[in-house]
XYZ file of C-alpha atoms in Angstrom:
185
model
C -22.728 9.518 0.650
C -25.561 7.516 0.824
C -27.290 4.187 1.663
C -28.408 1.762 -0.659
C -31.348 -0.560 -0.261
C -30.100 -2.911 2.941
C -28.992 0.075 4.782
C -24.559 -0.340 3.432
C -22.780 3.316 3.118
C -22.423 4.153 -0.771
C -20.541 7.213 -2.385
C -23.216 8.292 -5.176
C -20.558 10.487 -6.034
C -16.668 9.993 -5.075
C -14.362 12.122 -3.458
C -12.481 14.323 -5.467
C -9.488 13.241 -4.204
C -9.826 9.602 -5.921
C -9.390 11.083 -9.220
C -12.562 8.406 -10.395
C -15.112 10.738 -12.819
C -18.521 11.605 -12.061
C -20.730 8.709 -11.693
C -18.285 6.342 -10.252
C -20.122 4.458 -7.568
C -17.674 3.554 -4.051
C -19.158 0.635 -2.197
C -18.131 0.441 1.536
C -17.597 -2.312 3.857
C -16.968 -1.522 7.996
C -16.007 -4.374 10.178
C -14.992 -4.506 13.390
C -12.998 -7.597 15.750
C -11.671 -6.988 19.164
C -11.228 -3.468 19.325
C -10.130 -3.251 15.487
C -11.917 -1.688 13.074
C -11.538 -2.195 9.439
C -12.589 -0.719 6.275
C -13.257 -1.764 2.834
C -13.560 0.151 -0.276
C -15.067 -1.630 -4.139
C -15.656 0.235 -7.198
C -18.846 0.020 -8.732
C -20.578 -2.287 -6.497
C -21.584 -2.772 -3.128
C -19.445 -4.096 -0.679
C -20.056 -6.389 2.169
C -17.334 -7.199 5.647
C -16.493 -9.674 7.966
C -13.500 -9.622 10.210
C -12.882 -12.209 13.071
C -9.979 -13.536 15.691
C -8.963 -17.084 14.806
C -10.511 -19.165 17.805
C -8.059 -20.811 20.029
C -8.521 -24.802 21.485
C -10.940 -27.358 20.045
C -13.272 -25.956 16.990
C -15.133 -29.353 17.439
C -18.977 -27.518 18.587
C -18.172 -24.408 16.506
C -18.985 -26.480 13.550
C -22.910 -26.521 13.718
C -23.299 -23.885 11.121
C -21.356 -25.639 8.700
C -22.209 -28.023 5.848
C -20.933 -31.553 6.073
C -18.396 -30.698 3.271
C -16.977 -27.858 5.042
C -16.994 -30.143 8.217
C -14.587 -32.216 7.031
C -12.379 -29.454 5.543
C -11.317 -27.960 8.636
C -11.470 -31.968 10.075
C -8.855 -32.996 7.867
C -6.436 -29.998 8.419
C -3.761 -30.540 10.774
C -4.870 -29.627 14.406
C -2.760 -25.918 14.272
C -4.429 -24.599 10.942
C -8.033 -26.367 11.726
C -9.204 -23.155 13.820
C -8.061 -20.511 11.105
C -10.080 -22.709 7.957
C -13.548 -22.628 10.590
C -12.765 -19.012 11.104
C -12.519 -17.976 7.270
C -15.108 -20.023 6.047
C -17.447 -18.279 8.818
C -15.924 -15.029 7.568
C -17.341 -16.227 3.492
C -20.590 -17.169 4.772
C -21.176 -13.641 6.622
C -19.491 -11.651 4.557
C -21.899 -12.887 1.564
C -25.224 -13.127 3.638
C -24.278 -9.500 4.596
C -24.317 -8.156 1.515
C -27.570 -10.059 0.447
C -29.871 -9.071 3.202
C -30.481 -8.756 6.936
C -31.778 -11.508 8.962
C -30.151 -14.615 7.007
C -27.246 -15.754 9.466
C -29.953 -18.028 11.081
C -29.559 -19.775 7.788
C -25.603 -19.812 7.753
C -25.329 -24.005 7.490
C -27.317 -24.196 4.160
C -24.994 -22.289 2.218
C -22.109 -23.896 1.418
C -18.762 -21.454 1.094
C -16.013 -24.025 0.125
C -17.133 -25.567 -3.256
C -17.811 -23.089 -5.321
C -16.138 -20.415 -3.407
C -12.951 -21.667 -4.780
C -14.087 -19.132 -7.507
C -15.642 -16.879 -4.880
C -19.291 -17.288 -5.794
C -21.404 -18.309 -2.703
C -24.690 -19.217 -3.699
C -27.469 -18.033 -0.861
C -30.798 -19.931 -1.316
C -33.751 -18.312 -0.828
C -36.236 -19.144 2.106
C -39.525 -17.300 3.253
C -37.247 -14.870 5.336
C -34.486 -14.136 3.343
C -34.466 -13.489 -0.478
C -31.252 -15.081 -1.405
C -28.918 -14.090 -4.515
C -25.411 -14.681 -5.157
C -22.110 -13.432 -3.512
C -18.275 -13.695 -5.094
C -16.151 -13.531 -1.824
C -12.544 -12.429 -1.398
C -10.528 -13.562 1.424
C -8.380 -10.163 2.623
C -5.048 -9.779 4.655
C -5.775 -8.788 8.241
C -2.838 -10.246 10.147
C -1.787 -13.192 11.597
C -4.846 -14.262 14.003
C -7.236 -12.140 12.619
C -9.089 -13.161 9.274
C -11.617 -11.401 7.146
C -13.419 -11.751 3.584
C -15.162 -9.095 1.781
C -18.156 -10.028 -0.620
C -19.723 -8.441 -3.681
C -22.793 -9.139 -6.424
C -20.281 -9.446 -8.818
C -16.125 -10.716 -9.580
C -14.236 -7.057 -9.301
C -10.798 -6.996 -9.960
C -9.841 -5.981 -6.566
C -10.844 -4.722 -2.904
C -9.338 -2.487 -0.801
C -9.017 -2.924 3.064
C -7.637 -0.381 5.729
C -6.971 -1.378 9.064
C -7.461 1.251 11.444
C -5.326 1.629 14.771
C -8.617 2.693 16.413
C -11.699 5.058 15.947
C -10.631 8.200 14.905
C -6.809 7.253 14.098
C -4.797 6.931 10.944
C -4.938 4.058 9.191
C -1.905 1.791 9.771
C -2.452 -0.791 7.504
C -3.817 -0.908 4.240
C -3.913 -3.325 1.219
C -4.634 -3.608 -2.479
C -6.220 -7.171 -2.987
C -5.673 -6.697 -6.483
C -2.247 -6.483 -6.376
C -1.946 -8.677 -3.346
C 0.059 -6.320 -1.304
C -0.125 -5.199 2.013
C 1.758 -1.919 3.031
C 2.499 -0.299 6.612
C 1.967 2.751 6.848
């Protein structure tokens, strides 16, 4: 294993046990919410994570770092789902400024993760801190109050995601986004 330019976890080479030949690159994501901690693995590329607890009560002043369009997204959902769409866009935005640099979250209401993130490309725009670039996102199952996206410089086919009961545990949950499954194990 090894890093790669922002500091991320990279296999150079993968585990034998993947059955992937030489040269295969693993990207790996870590996040962690509330005492979970969760894992994601994409072939090829770098791989960026973000897991968070929905909020509970009013999301009215957690919208500052939101565009006007995302605003009124999670305005116009009914008042039980509005909390969950402000907590997965915010999981879109840092999942994709995560994988394009450190230091950019300060920037998280210029960059616009509804739009064109339909698609999962969030467009970062470059400032004098940050060097922008472009992120496809991909929300991920992490149960029901818990929500997390994983972002990566290009569309892959699939991510996958282990939950882990806590550090130094199995795994108990684990899903193929390509399939759109979700097993227990």
């Amino acid at each position: 294993m090894t890093l790669d330019g922002f500091g991320r976890p990279v296999f150079t080479e993968p585990p034998a046990a993947t059955g992937r030949p030489a040269g295969t690159r693993l990207g790996l994501g870590i996040g962690a919410d509330a005492g979970r901690q969760f894992l994601a693995v994409a072939r090829g590329l770098p791989v960026a994570l973000s897991v968070h607890t929905v909020p509970q009560g009013p999301v009215g002043e957690l919208l500052l770092p939101f565009t006007p369009l995302e605003r009124g997204y999670v305005q116009e959902a009914p008042a039980d789902r509005r909390a969950h769409r402000l907590a997965q866009l915010w999981t879109r935005k840092e999942a994709a400024l995560r994988l394009t640099g450190r230091g950019g979250l300060a920037a998280a209401d210029e960059i616009d993760a509804l739009s064109e993130a339909r698609d999962g490309k969030v467009v970062i725009p470059a400032s004098p801190t940050h060097p922008g670039g472009i992120a496809y996102v991909r929300d991920l199952p992490a149960g029901p109050r818990t929500v997390a996206c994983a972002a990566t410089s290009a569309p892959v086919p699939g991510v996958r995601i282990w939950r882990l009961n806590s550090l130094g545990t199995k795994a108990d949950t684990q899903a193929d986004t390509q399939a759109g499954t979700e097993g227990e194990r």
